[in-house]
Structure formats: C-alpha cells, structure tokens
Tab-separated table of N, CA and C in Angstrom:
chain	number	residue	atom	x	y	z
A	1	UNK	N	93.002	98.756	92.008
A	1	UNK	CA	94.352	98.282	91.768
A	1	UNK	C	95.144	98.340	93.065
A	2	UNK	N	96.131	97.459	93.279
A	2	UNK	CA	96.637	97.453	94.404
A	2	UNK	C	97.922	98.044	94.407
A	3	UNK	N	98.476	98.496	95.163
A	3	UNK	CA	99.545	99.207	95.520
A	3	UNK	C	100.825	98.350	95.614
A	4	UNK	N	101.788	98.324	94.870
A	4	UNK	CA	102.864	97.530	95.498
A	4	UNK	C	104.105	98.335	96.225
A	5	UNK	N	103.986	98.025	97.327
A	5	UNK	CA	105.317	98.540	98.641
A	5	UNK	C	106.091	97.481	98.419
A	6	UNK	N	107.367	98.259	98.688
A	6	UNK	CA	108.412	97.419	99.883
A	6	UNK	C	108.644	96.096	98.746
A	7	UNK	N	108.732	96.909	97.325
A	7	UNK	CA	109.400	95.351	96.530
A	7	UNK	C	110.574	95.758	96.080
A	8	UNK	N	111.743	96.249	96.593
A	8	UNK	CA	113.070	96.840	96.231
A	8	UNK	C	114.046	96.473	97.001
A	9	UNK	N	114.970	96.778	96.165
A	9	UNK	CA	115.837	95.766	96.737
A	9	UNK	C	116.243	96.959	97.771
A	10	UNK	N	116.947	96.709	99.065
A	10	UNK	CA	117.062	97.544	99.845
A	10	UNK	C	118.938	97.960	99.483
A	11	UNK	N	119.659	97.269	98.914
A	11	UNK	CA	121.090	97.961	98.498
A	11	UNK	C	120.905	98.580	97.184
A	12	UNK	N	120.083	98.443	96.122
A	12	UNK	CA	120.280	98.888	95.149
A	12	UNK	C	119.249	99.754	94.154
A	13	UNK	N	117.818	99.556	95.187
A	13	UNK	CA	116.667	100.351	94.948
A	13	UNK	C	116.260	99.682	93.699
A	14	UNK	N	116.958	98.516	93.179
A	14	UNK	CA	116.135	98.073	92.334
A	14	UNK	C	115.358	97.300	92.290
A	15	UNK	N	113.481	97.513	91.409
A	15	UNK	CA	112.658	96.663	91.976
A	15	UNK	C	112.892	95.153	92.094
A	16	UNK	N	112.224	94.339	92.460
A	16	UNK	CA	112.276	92.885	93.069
A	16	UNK	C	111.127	92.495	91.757
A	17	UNK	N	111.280	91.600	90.843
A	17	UNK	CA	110.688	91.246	90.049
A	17	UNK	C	109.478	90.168	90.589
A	18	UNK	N	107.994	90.517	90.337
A	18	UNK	CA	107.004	89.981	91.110
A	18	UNK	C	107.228	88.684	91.308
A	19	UNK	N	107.745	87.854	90.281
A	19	UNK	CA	107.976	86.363	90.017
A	19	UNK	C	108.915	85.893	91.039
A	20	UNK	N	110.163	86.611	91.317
A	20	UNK	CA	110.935	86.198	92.338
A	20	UNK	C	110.011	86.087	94.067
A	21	UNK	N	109.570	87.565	93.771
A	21	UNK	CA	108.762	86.938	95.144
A	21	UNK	C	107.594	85.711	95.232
A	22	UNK	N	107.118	85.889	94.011
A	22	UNK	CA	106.043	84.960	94.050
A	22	UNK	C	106.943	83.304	94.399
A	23	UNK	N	107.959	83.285	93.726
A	23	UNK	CA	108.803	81.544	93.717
A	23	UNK	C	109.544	81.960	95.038
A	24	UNK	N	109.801	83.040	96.220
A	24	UNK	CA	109.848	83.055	97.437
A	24	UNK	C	109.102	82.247	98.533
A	25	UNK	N	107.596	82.806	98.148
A	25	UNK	CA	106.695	82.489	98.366
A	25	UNK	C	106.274	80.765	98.697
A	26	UNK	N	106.054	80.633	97.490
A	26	UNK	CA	105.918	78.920	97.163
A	26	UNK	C	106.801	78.185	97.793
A	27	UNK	N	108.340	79.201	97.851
A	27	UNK	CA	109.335	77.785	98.336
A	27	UNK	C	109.402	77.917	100.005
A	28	UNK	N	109.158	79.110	100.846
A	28	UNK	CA	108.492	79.379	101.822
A	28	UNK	C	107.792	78.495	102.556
A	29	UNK	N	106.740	78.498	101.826
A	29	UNK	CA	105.092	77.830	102.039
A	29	UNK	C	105.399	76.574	101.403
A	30	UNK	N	106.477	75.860	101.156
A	30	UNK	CA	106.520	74.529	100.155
A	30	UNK	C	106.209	73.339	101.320
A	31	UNK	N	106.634	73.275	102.940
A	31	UNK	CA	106.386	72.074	103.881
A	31	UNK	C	105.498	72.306	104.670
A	32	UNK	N	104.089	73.618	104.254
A	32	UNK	CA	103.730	73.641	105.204
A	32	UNK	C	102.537	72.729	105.927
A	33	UNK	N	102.564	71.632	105.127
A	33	UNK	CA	101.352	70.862	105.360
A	33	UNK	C	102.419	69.693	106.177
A	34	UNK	N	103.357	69.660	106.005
A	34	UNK	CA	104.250	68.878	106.943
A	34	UNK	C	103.971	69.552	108.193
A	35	UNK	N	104.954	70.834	108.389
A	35	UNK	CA	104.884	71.413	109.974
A	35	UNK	C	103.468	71.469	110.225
A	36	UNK	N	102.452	71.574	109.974
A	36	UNK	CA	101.183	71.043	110.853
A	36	UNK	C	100.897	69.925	111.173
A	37	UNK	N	100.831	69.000	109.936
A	37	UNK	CA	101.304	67.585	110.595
A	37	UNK	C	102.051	67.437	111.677
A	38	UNK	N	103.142	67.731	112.048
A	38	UNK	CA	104.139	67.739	113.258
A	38	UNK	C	103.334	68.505	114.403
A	39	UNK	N	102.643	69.637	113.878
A	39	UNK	CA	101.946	69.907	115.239
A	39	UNK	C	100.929	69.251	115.842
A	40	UNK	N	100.144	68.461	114.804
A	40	UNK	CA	99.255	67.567	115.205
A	40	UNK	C	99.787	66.806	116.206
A	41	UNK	N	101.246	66.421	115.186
A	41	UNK	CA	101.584	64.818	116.443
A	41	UNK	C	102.027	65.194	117.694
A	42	UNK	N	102.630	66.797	117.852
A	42	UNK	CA	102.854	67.228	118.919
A	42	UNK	C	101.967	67.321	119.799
A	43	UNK	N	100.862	67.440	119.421
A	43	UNK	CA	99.600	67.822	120.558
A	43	UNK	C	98.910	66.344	120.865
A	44	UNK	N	99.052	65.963	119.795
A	44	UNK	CA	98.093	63.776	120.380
A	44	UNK	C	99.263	63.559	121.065
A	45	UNK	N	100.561	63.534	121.020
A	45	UNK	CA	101.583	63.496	122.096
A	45	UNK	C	101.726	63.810	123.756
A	46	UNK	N	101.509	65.524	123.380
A	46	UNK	CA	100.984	66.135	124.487
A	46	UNK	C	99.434	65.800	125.290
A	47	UNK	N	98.803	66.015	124.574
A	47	UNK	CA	97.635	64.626	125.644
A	47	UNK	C	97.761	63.590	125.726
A	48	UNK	N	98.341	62.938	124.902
A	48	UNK	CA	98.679	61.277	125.749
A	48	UNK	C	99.341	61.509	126.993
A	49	UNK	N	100.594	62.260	126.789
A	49	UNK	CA	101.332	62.653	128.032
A	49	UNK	C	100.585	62.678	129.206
A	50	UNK	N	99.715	63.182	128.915
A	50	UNK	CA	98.441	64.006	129.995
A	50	UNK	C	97.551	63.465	130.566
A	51	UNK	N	96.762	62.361	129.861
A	51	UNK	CA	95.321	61.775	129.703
A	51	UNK	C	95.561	61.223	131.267
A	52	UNK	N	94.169	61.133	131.473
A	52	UNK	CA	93.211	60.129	132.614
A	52	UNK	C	92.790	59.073	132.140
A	53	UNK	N	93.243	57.874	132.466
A	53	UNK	CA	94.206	57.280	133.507
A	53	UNK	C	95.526	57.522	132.740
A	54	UNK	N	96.880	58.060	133.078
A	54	UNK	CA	97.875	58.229	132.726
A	54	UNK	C	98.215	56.899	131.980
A	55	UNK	N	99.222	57.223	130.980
A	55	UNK	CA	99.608	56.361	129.870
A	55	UNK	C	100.765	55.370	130.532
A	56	UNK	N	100.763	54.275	129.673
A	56	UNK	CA	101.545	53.023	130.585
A	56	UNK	C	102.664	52.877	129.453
A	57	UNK	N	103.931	52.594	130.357
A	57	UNK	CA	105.004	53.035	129.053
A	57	UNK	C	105.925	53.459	129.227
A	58	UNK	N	107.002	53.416	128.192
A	58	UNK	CA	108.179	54.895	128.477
A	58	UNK	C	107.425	55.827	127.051
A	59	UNK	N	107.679	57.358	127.927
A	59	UNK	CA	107.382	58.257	127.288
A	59	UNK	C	107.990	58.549	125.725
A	60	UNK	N	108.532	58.021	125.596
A	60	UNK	CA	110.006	57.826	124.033
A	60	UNK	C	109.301	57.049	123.446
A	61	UNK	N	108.564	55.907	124.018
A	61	UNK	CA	108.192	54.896	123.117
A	61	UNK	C	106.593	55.769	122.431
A	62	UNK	N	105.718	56.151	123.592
A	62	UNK	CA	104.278	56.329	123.254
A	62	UNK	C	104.318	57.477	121.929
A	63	UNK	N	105.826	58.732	122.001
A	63	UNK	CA	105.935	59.749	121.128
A	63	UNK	C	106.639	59.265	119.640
A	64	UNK	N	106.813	57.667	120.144
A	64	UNK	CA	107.616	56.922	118.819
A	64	UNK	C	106.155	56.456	118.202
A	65	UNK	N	105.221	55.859	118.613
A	65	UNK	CA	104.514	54.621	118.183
A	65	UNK	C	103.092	56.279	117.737
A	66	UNK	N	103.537	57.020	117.807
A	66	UNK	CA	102.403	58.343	117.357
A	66	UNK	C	102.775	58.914	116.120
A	67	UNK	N	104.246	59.259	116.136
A	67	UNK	CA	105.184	59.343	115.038
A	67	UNK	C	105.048	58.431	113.874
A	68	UNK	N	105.326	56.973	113.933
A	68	UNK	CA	104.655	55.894	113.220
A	68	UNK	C	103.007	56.130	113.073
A	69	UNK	N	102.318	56.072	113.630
A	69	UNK	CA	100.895	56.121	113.138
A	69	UNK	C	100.932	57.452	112.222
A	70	UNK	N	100.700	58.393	112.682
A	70	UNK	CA	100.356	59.547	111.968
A	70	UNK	C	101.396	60.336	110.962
A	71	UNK	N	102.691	59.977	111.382
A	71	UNK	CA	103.546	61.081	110.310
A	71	UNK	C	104.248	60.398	109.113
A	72	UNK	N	104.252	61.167	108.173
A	72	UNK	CA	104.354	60.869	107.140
A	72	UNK	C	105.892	60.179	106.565
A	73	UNK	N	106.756	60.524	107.590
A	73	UNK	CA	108.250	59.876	107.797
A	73	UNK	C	108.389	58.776	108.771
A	74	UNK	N	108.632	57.687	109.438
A	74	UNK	CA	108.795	57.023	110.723
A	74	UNK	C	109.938	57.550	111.700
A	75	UNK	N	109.798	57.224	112.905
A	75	UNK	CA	110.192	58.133	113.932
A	75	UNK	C	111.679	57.358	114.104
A	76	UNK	N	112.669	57.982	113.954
A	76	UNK	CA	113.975	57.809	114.138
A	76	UNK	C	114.955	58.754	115.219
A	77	UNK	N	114.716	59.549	115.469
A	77	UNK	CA	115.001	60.221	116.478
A	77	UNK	C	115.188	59.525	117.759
A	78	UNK	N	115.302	59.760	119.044
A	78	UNK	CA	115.119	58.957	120.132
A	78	UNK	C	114.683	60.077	121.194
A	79	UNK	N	115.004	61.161	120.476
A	79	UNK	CA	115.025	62.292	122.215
A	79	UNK	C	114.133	63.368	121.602
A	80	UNK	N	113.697	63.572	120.799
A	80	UNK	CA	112.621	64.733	120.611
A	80	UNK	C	112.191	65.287	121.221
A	81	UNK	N	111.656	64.373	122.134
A	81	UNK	CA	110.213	64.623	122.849
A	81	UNK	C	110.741	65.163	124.076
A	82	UNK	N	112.402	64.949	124.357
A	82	UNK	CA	113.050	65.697	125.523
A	82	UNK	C	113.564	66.912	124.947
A	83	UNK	N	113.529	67.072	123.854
A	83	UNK	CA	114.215	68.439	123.464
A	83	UNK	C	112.565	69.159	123.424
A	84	UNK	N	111.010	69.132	122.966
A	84	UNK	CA	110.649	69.893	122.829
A	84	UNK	C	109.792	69.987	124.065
A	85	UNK	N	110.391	71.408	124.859
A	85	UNK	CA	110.019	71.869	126.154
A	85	UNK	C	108.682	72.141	126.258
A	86	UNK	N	107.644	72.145	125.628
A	86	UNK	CA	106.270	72.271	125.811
A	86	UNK	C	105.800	71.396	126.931
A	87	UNK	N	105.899	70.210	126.728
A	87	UNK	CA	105.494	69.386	127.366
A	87	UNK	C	105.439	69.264	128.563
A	88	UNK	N	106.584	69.998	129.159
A	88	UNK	CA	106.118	70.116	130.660
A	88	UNK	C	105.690	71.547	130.841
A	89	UNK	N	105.517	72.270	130.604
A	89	UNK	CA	105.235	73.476	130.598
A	89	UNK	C	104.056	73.980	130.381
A	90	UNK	N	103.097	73.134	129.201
A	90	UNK	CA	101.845	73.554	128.694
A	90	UNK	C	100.677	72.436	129.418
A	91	UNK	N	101.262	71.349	129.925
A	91	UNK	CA	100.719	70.253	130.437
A	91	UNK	C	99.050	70.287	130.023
A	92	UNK	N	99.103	69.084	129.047
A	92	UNK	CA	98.344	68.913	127.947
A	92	UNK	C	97.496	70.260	127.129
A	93	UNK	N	98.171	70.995	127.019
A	93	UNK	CA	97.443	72.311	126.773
A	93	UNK	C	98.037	72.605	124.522
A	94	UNK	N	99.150	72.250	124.640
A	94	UNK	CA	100.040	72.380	123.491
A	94	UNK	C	98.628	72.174	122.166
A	95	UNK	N	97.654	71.478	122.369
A	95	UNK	CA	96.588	71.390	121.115
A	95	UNK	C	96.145	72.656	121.260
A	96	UNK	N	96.160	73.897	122.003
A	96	UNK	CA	95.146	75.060	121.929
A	96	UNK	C	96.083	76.123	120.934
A	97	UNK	N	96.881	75.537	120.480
A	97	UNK	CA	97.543	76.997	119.345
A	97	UNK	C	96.961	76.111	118.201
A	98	UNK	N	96.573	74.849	117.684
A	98	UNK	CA	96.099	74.840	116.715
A	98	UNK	C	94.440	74.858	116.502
A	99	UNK	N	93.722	74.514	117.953
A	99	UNK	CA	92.411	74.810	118.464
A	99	UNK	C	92.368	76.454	118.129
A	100	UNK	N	93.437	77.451	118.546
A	100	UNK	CA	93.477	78.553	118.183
A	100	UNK	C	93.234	79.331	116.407
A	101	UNK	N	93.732	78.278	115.674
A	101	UNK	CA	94.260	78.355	114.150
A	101	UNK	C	92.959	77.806	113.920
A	102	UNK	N	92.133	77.161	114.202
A	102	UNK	CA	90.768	76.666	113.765
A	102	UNK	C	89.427	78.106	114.087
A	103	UNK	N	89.673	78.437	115.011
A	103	UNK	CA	88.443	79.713	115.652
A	103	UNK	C	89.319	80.844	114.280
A	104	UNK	N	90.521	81.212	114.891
A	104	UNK	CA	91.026	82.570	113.871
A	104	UNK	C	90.434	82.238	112.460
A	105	UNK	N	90.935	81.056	111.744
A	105	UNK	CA	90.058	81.051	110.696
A	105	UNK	C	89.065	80.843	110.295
A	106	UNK	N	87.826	80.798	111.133
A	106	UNK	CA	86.378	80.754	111.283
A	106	UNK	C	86.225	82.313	111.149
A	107	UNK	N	86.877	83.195	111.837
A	107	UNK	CA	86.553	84.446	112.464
A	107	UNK	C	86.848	85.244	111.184
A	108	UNK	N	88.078	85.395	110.067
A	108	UNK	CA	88.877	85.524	109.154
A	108	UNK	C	87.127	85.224	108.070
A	109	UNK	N	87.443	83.812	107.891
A	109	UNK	CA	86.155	83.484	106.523
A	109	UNK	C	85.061	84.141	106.726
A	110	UNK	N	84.472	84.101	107.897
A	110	UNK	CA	82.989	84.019	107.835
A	110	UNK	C	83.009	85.725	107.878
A	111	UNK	N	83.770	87.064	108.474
A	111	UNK	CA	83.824	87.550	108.433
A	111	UNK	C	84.381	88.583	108.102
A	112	UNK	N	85.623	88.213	107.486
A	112	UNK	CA	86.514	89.032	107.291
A	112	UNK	C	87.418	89.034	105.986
A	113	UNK	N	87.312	88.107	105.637
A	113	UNK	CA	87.928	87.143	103.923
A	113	UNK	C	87.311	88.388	102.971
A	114	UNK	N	86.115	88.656	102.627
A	114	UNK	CA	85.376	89.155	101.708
A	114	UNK	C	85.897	90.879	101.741
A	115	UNK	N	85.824	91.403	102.771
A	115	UNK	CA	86.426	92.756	103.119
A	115	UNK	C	86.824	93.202	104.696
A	116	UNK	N	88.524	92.811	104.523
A	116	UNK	CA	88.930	92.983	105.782
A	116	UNK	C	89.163	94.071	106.798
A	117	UNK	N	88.571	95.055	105.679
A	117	UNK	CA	88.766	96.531	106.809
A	117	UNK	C	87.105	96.839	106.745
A	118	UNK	N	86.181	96.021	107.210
A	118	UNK	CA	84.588	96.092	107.402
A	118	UNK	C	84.767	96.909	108.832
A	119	UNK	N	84.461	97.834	108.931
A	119	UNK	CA	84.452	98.692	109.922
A	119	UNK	C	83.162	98.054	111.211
A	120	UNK	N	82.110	98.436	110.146
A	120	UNK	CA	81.157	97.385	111.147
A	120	UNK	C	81.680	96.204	111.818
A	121	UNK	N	82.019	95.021	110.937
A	121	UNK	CA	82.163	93.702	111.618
A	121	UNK	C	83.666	93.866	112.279
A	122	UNK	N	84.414	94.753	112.087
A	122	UNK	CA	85.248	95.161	113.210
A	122	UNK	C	85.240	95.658	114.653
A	123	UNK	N	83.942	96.751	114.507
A	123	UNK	CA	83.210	96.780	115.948
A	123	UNK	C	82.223	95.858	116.624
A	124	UNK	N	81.972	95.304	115.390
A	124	UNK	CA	81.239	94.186	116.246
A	124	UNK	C	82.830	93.055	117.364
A	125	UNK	N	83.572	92.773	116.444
A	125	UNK	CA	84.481	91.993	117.391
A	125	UNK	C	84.775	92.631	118.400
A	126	UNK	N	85.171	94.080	118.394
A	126	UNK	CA	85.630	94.985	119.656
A	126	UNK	C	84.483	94.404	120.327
A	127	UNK	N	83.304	94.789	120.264
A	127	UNK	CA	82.157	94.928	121.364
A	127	UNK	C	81.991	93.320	121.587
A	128	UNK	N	81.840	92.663	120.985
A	128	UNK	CA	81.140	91.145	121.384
A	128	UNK	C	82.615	90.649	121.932
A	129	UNK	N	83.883	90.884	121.578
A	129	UNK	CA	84.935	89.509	121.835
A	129	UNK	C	86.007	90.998	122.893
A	130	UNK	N	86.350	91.467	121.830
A	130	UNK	CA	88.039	91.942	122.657
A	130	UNK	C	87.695	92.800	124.224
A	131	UNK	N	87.084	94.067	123.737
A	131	UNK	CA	86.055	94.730	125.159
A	131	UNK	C	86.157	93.839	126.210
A	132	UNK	N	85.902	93.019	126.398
A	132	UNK	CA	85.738	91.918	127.858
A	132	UNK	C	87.074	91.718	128.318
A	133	UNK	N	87.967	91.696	127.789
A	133	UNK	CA	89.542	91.208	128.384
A	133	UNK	C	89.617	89.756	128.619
A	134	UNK	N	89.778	89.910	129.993
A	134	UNK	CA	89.413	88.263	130.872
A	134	UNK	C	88.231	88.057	131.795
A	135	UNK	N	87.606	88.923	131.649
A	135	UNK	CA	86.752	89.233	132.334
A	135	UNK	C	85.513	87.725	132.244
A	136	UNK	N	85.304	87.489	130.472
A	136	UNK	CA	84.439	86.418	130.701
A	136	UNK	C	85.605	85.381	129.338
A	137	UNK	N	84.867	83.853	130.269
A	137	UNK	CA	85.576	82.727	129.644
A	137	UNK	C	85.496	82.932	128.312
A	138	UNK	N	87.034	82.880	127.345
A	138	UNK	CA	87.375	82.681	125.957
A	138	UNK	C	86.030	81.663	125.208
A	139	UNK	N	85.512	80.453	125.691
A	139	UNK	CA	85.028	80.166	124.970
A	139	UNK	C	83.397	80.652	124.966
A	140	UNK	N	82.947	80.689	126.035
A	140	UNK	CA	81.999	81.926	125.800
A	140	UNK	C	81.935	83.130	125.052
A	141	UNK	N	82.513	83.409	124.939
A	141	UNK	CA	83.418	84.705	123.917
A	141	UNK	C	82.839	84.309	122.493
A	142	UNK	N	83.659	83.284	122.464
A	142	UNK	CA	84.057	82.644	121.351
A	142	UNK	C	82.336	82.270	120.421
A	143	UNK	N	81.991	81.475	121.666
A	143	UNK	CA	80.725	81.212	121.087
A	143	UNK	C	79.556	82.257	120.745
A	144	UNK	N	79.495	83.341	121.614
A	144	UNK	CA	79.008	84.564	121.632
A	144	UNK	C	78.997	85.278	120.028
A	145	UNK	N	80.441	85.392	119.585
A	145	UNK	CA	80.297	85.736	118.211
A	145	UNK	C	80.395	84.929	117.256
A	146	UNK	N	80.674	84.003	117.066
A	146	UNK	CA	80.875	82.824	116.034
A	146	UNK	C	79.925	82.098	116.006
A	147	UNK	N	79.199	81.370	117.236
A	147	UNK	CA	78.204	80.636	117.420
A	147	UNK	C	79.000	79.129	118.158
A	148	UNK	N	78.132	78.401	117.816
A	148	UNK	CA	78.526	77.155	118.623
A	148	UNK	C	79.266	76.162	117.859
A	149	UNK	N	79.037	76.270	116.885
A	149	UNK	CA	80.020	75.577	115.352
A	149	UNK	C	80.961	76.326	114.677
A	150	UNK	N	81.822	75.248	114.471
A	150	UNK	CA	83.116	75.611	114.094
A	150	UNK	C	83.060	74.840	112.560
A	151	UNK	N	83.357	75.648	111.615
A	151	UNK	CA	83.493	75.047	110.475
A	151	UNK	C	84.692	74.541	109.645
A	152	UNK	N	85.204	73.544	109.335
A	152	UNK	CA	86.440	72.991	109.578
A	152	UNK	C	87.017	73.022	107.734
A	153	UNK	N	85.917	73.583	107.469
A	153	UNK	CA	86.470	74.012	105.964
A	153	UNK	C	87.300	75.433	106.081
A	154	UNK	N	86.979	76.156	106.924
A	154	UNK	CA	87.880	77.534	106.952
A	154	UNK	C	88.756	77.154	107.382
A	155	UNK	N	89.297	76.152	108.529
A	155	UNK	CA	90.558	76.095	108.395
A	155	UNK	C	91.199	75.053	107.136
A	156	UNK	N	90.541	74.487	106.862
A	156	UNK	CA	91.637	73.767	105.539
A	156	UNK	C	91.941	75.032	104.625
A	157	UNK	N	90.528	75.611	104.747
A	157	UNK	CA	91.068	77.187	103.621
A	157	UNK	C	92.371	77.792	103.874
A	158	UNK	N	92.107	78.062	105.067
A	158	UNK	CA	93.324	78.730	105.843
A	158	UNK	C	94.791	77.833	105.102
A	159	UNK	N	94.738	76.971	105.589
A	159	UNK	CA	95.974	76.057	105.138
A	159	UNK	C	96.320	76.263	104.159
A	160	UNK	N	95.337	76.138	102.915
A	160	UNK	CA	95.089	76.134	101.745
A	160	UNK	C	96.364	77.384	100.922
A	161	UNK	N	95.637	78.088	101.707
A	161	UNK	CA	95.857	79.615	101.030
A	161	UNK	C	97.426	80.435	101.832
A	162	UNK	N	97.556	79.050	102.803
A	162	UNK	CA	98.804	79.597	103.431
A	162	UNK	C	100.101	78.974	102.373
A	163	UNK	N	100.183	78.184	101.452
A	163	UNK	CA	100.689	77.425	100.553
A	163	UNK	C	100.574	77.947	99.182
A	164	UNK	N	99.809	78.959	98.860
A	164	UNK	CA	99.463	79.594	97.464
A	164	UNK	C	100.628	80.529	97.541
C-alpha cells in the first residue's frame, strides 16, 4: 500500500480530497501533446536555421511555412522566432532536450518502470554511465548501456503517462 504525503491543505491541515488532485492533474497534463508539438517545431526550426547549405529566405517566413506544415494551429504571430532566444544560443543544438526525453525514457522503461529503486540496475548506471563524468563521449555512454537502439515506444509511453 502506498503512503500518501503532502495531501493537506497547508492553511487548514485539511486533507486534499484524492479526486481534486487527480482533476489537478489531468488539467495540468491537459496540452501536453501540444507543448511537444511546439518543441518539435522549435527544433525542425532550429536546424533549418542551421543546415548545410544554409536556408534561402527570411528567417520569419521559413519558422512561418514550419508552423503551417506541422502545427496543429497556423502561424499568426510574426516575431516568435525573435522572442525565442535559443536560437542563437544553442545553434542547431535546441533538438537535444527532446533527443534527451527519448534516451531518459528508454533508460526509465527498459530499466527502471518495473522497480525504480533496483539497487542493482542502479549501480549498474553509476558504473557503466554517471562514474565517467566527461571523461568519455555521451553517446558512447549512452550506447554502452542501452545499446545501439532506441525504442521509440518508450517515449510515446513516456508522453503517454505524462497526460494520465
């Protein structure tokens, strides 16, 4: 049985009825398949920005005509793409936090979903991944404990279960 913490109200010590948090929850987690969408278009954005041979164009238009293809609203805005500061900053790099969200939940399913305080497969990550620092390349790392495939059902899981 699980323990429930920290469901009180903090002025009146009275409990927080599970249902309220649960419809917290849901309404929380209600766009989150939107804001990934948006990160998608942020990152095909951010490498277009980027690509070899550089893109031909005004930059407003290529983050308009990406907006139209892929998102689920059409692009009405005009300056977005000057308000969100990544772009010069991460220079084409902005796809590796969701490249990131794809490995974490490989690492999560395949190992850690079933019982997350596995002591073993906890030292195994110390020893095979964290132990090294920077010492050797992330994706070596990466591949070292996970293998060379990435399974793209753990992250829809991930998604999945970030919305429950």
């Amino acid at each position: 049985m699980r323990r429930r913490r920290g469901r009180k109200n903090s002025k009146s010590g009275a409990s927080i009825p599970l249902s309220a948090l649960q419809s917290f929850t849901r309404k929380r987690n209600m766009f989150v398949g939107h804001d990934m969408l948006t990160q998608i278009i942020y990152a095909t954005v951010d490498q277009l920005y980027h690509a070899r041979p550089p893109f031909r164009g005004r930059s407003l238009d290529i983050a308009a005509e990406v907006q139209n293809r892929l998102g689920t609203l059409p692009h009405v805005s005009p300056s977005w793409p000057a308000r969100f500061t990544h772009f010069s900053g991460y220079a084409a790099a902005y796809y590796s936090y969701l490249l990131a969200r794809v490995y974490s939940s490989n690492i999560w399913f395949r190992y850690f979903a079933a019982d997350p305080l596995n002591k073993a497969e906890g030292e195994r990550l110390r020893q095979a991944f964290l132990r090294h620092g920077s010492s050797i390349e992330p994706k070596a790392l990466l591949a070292r404990y996970i293998g060379d495939t990435l399974d793209m059902n753990c992250f829809t899981k991930d998604l999945h279960q970030t919305t429950q």
